[in-house]
PDB file of C-alpha atoms in Angstrom:
ATOM      1  CA  MET A   1       9.461   1.820  13.778  1.00  0.00           C
ATOM      2  CA  ALA A   2      10.227   2.881  10.800  1.00  0.00           C
ATOM      3  CA  THR A   3      10.834   1.470   7.983  1.00  0.00           C
ATOM      4  CA  VAL A   4      13.482   2.754   5.293  1.00  0.00           C
ATOM      5  CA  TYR A   5      14.033   1.833   1.998  1.00  0.00           C
ATOM      6  CA  ARG A   6      17.578   3.243  -0.053  1.00  0.00           C
ATOM      7  CA  SER A   7      16.606   4.049  -4.055  1.00  0.00           C
ATOM      8  CA  LYS A   8      18.320   2.030  -6.665  1.00  0.00           C
ATOM      9  CA  ILE A   9      20.880   4.074  -8.328  1.00  0.00           C
ATOM     10  CA  GLY A  10      20.638   2.748 -12.135  1.00  0.00           C
ATOM     11  CA  ILE A  11      23.731   3.121 -14.102  1.00  0.00           C
ATOM     12  CA  GLU A  12      22.002   4.243 -17.324  1.00  0.00           C
ATOM     13  CA  LEU A  13      20.891   8.109 -15.415  1.00  0.00           C
ATOM     14  CA  VAL A  14      25.509   7.901 -14.109  1.00  0.00           C
ATOM     15  CA  LEU A  15      26.215   7.271 -18.103  1.00  0.00           C
ATOM     16  CA  LEU A  16      24.137   9.986 -19.565  1.00  0.00           C
ATOM     17  CA  LEU A  17      25.385  12.452 -15.848  1.00  0.00           C
ATOM     18  CA  VAL A  18      28.895  11.325 -17.700  1.00  0.00           C
ATOM     19  CA  ALA A  19      28.200  11.117 -20.993  1.00  0.00           C
ATOM     20  CA  GLY A  20      25.765  14.790 -20.808  1.00  0.00           C
ATOM     21  CA  MET A  21      28.606  16.407 -18.660  1.00  0.00           C
ATOM     22  CA  MET A  22      32.246  14.873 -20.359  1.00  0.00           C
ATOM     23  CA  PRO A  23      31.906  17.667 -23.373  1.00  0.00           C
ATOM     24  CA  GLY A  24      31.939  20.408 -20.915  1.00  0.00           C
ATOM     25  CA  PHE A  25      34.685  19.261 -18.621  1.00  0.00           C
ATOM     26  CA  VAL A  26      36.846  17.691 -21.883  1.00  0.00           C
ATOM     27  CA  THR A  27      35.709  21.672 -23.538  1.00  0.00           C
ATOM     28  CA  ALA A  28      36.847  23.995 -20.632  1.00  0.00           C
ATOM     29  CA  LEU A  29      39.634  21.747 -19.967  1.00  0.00           C
ATOM     30  CA  ALA A  30      41.680  21.796 -23.731  1.00  0.00           C
ATOM     31  CA  ASP A  31      40.929  24.623 -24.326  1.00  0.00           C
ATOM     32  CA  ASP A  32      44.179  27.110 -23.667  1.00  0.00           C
ATOM     33  CA  LYS A  33      42.480  30.252 -24.449  1.00  0.00           C
ATOM     34  CA  ASN A  34      39.674  29.459 -21.636  1.00  0.00           C
ATOM     35  CA  ASN A  35      39.061  33.090 -20.228  1.00  0.00           C
ATOM     36  CA  ASP A  36      36.594  31.007 -17.549  1.00  0.00           C
ATOM     37  CA  PRO A  37      38.573  28.337 -14.978  1.00  0.00           C
ATOM     38  CA  GLU A  38      36.592  28.431 -12.880  1.00  0.00           C
ATOM     39  CA  LEU A  39      34.061  26.103 -15.128  1.00  0.00           C
ATOM     40  CA  PRO A  40      35.442  22.766 -15.072  1.00  0.00           C
ATOM     41  CA  TRP A  41      35.261  23.781 -11.251  1.00  0.00           C
ATOM     42  CA  ILE A  42      31.604  24.710 -11.546  1.00  0.00           C
ATOM     43  CA  LEU A  43      30.963  21.563 -12.914  1.00  0.00           C
ATOM     44  CA  GLY A  44      32.595  19.185 -10.724  1.00  0.00           C
ATOM     45  CA  GLY A  45      30.259  21.168  -8.316  1.00  0.00           C
ATOM     46  CA  VAL A  46      27.134  19.878 -10.584  1.00  0.00           C
ATOM     47  CA  PHE A  47      28.089  17.158 -10.590  1.00  0.00           C
ATOM     48  CA  VAL A  48      28.715  16.200  -6.664  1.00  0.00           C
ATOM     49  CA  LEU A  49      25.529  17.908  -6.818  1.00  0.00           C
ATOM     50  CA  ILE A  50      23.696  14.982  -9.102  1.00  0.00           C
ATOM     51  CA  ILE A  51      25.214  13.065  -6.898  1.00  0.00           C
ATOM     52  CA  ALA A  52      24.467  13.014  -3.891  1.00  0.00           C
ATOM     53  CA  LEU A  53      20.823  13.401  -4.955  1.00  0.00           C
ATOM     54  CA  MET A  54      20.651  10.601  -6.452  1.00  0.00           C
ATOM     55  CA  THR A  55      22.353   8.684  -3.450  1.00  0.00           C
ATOM     56  CA  SER A  56      20.091  10.045  -0.891  1.00  0.00           C
ATOM     57  CA  THR A  57      17.537   9.471  -1.832  1.00  0.00           C
ATOM     58  CA  ARG A  58      15.249   6.948   0.108  1.00  0.00           C
ATOM     59  CA  TYR A  59      11.421   6.128   1.168  1.00  0.00           C
ATOM     60  CA  LYS A  60      10.701   6.121   4.859  1.00  0.00           C
ATOM     61  CA  ILE A  61       7.585   4.012   5.790  1.00  0.00           C
ATOM     62  CA  ASP A  62       6.487   5.721   9.315  1.00  0.00           C
ATOM     63  CA  GLY A  63       3.240   4.079  10.738  1.00  0.00           C
ATOM     64  CA  ASN A  64       0.336   5.024   7.726  1.00  0.00           C
ATOM     65  CA  LEU A  65       2.773   7.724   6.106  1.00  0.00           C
ATOM     66  CA  LEU A  66       5.037   6.806   3.384  1.00  0.00           C
ATOM     67  CA  ARG A  67       7.789  10.089   3.547  1.00  0.00           C
ATOM     68  CA  ILE A  68      10.322  10.386   0.778  1.00  0.00           C
ATOM     69  CA  TYR A  69      13.606  11.991   0.961  1.00  0.00           C
ATOM     70  CA  VAL A  70      15.766  14.153  -1.112  1.00  0.00           C
ATOM     71  CA  LEU A  71      19.169  15.524   0.144  1.00  0.00           C
ATOM     72  CA  VAL A  72      17.343  17.125   3.207  1.00  0.00           C
ATOM     73  CA  PHE A  73      14.152  17.721   1.099  1.00  0.00           C
ATOM     74  CA  GLN A  74      10.984  15.630   1.682  1.00  0.00           C
ATOM     75  CA  TYR A  75       8.068  15.035  -0.588  1.00  0.00           C
ATOM     76  CA  ARG A  76       4.467  16.146   0.952  1.00  0.00           C
ATOM     77  CA  PRO A  77       3.556  12.231   2.965  1.00  0.00           C
ATOM     78  CA  ILE A  78       1.161   9.794   1.280  1.00  0.00           C
ATOM     79  CA  ASP A  79      -0.892   8.086   3.490  1.00  0.00           C
ATOM     80  CA  ILE A  80      -0.371   4.708   2.786  1.00  0.00           C
ATOM     81  CA  THR A  81      -4.163   3.431   3.216  1.00  0.00           C
ATOM     82  CA  ALA A  82      -4.847   6.245   0.238  1.00  0.00           C
ATOM     83  CA  ILE A  83      -2.840   4.395  -1.865  1.00  0.00           C
ATOM     84  CA  THR A  84      -5.091   2.381  -4.812  1.00  0.00           C
ATOM     85  CA  ARG A  85      -2.230   0.686  -7.092  1.00  0.00           C
ATOM     86  CA  ILE A  86       1.605   0.166  -8.042  1.00  0.00           C
ATOM     87  CA  LYS A  87       2.449  -0.504 -10.712  1.00  0.00           C
ATOM     88  CA  GLU A  88       6.171  -1.386 -13.118  1.00  0.00           C
ATOM     89  CA  THR A  89       7.262   1.159 -15.050  1.00  0.00           C
ATOM     90  CA  ASN A  90      10.147   3.032 -17.039  1.00  0.00           C
ATOM     91  CA  ASN A  91       8.704   6.394 -17.540  1.00  0.00           C
ATOM     92  CA  PRO A  92      11.987   8.499 -17.553  1.00  0.00           C
ATOM     93  CA  LEU A  93       9.834  11.475 -16.662  1.00  0.00           C
ATOM     94  CA  SER A  94      11.307  13.853 -13.939  1.00  0.00           C
ATOM     95  CA  ALA A  95      10.357  11.655  -9.418  1.00  0.00           C
ATOM     96  CA  PRO A  96      13.313  10.816  -6.899  1.00  0.00           C
ATOM     97  CA  ALA A  97      13.797   7.739  -8.083  1.00  0.00           C
ATOM     98  CA  ALA A  98      17.902   7.383  -9.304  1.00  0.00           C
ATOM     99  CA  SER A  99      16.878   4.757 -11.765  1.00  0.00           C
ATOM    100  CA  LEU A 100      14.510   3.964 -14.662  1.00  0.00           C
ATOM    101  CA  ASP A 101      13.839   0.441 -12.863  1.00  0.00           C
ATOM    102  CA  ARG A 102      10.628   2.797 -10.978  1.00  0.00           C
ATOM    103  CA  LEU A 103       7.099   1.462 -10.243  1.00  0.00           C
ATOM    104  CA  GLU A 104       4.191   3.303 -10.165  1.00  0.00           C
ATOM    105  CA  ILE A 105       2.316   4.616  -6.814  1.00  0.00           C
ATOM    106  CA  LYS A 106      -1.131   6.143  -7.463  1.00  0.00           C
ATOM    107  CA  HIS A 107      -2.765   7.990  -4.613  1.00  0.00           C
ATOM    108  CA  GLY A 108      -6.283   9.227  -5.166  1.00  0.00           C
ATOM    109  CA  THR A 109      -5.761  11.952  -8.025  1.00  0.00           C
ATOM    110  CA  LYS A 110      -2.173  12.003  -8.319  1.00  0.00           C
ATOM    111  CA  SER A 111       0.890   9.350  -8.603  1.00  0.00           C
ATOM    112  CA  ILE A 112       4.618   8.723  -7.950  1.00  0.00           C
ATOM    113  CA  LEU A 113       7.452   7.609  -9.181  1.00  0.00           C
ATOM    114  CA  VAL A 114       9.523   5.336  -6.807  1.00  0.00           C
ATOM    115  CA  SER A 115      12.632   3.036  -7.594  1.00  0.00           C
ATOM    116  CA  PRO A 116      13.222   1.634  -4.294  1.00  0.00           C
ATOM    117  CA  LYS A 117      16.767  -0.886  -3.831  1.00  0.00           C
ATOM    118  CA  ASP A 118      14.502  -3.853  -2.526  1.00  0.00           C
ATOM    119  CA  LYS A 119      11.192  -3.521  -4.756  1.00  0.00           C
ATOM    120  CA  PRO A 120       9.399  -6.927  -3.228  1.00  0.00           C
ATOM    121  CA  GLY A 121      10.802  -5.269   0.097  1.00  0.00           C
ATOM    122  CA  PHE A 122       9.162  -1.810  -0.441  1.00  0.00           C
ATOM    123  CA  ILE A 123       6.060  -3.618  -2.223  1.00  0.00           C
ATOM    124  CA  ALA A 124       5.238  -6.230   0.744  1.00  0.00           C
ATOM    125  CA  SER A 125       5.374  -3.326   2.907  1.00  0.00           C
ATOM    126  CA  LEU A 126       3.072  -1.299   1.980  1.00  0.00           C
ATOM    127  CA  GLN A 127      -0.003  -3.911   1.458  1.00  0.00           C
ATOM    128  CA  ARG A 128       0.315  -4.480   5.150  1.00  0.00           C
ATOM    129  CA  ILE A 129       0.098  -1.375   5.755  1.00  0.00           C
ATOM    130  CA  ASN A 130      -3.113  -1.458   2.980  1.00  0.00           C
ATOM    131  CA  PRO A 131      -3.795  -4.506   1.663  1.00  0.00           C
ATOM    132  CA  ASN A 132      -6.016  -3.951  -1.064  1.00  0.00           C
ATOM    133  CA  ILE A 133      -3.558  -2.539  -2.675  1.00  0.00           C
ATOM    134  CA  ASN A 134      -3.539  -3.860  -6.195  1.00  0.00           C
ATOM    135  CA  TYR A 135       0.831  -4.365  -7.882  1.00  0.00           C
ATOM    136  CA  THR A 136       0.840  -4.887 -11.511  1.00  0.00           C
ATOM    137  CA  GLY A 137       4.064  -6.597 -12.189  1.00  0.00           C
TER     138      GLY A 137
END
């Protein structure tokens, strides 16, 4: 049976998103000579899309595979037996993680950043499948 872990949603990313989009909304709504009345709708659509991306991010442990989903998109599955290290990080690089409270998962020569809401449960699930995973908090 597969186990699904939802991404933690960090208030810091939500505030950054709102702060970044607010000037566009204010300018578009306050401009009496606005020649582009669609701009608030476009900005609103982008805002809704970003929120949908954040709320739909999830991590599924399915057999020996870790599957990562964002909206309808799926990242390449990760073989859990190939994971060598999990490390706590606040790395702000782009990743399927809706919070800066992240885990870096090292597998083979690659790594990926994730932010499960239930970090201890997520790590324990991975270590049950691969007890050789080195976790550093």
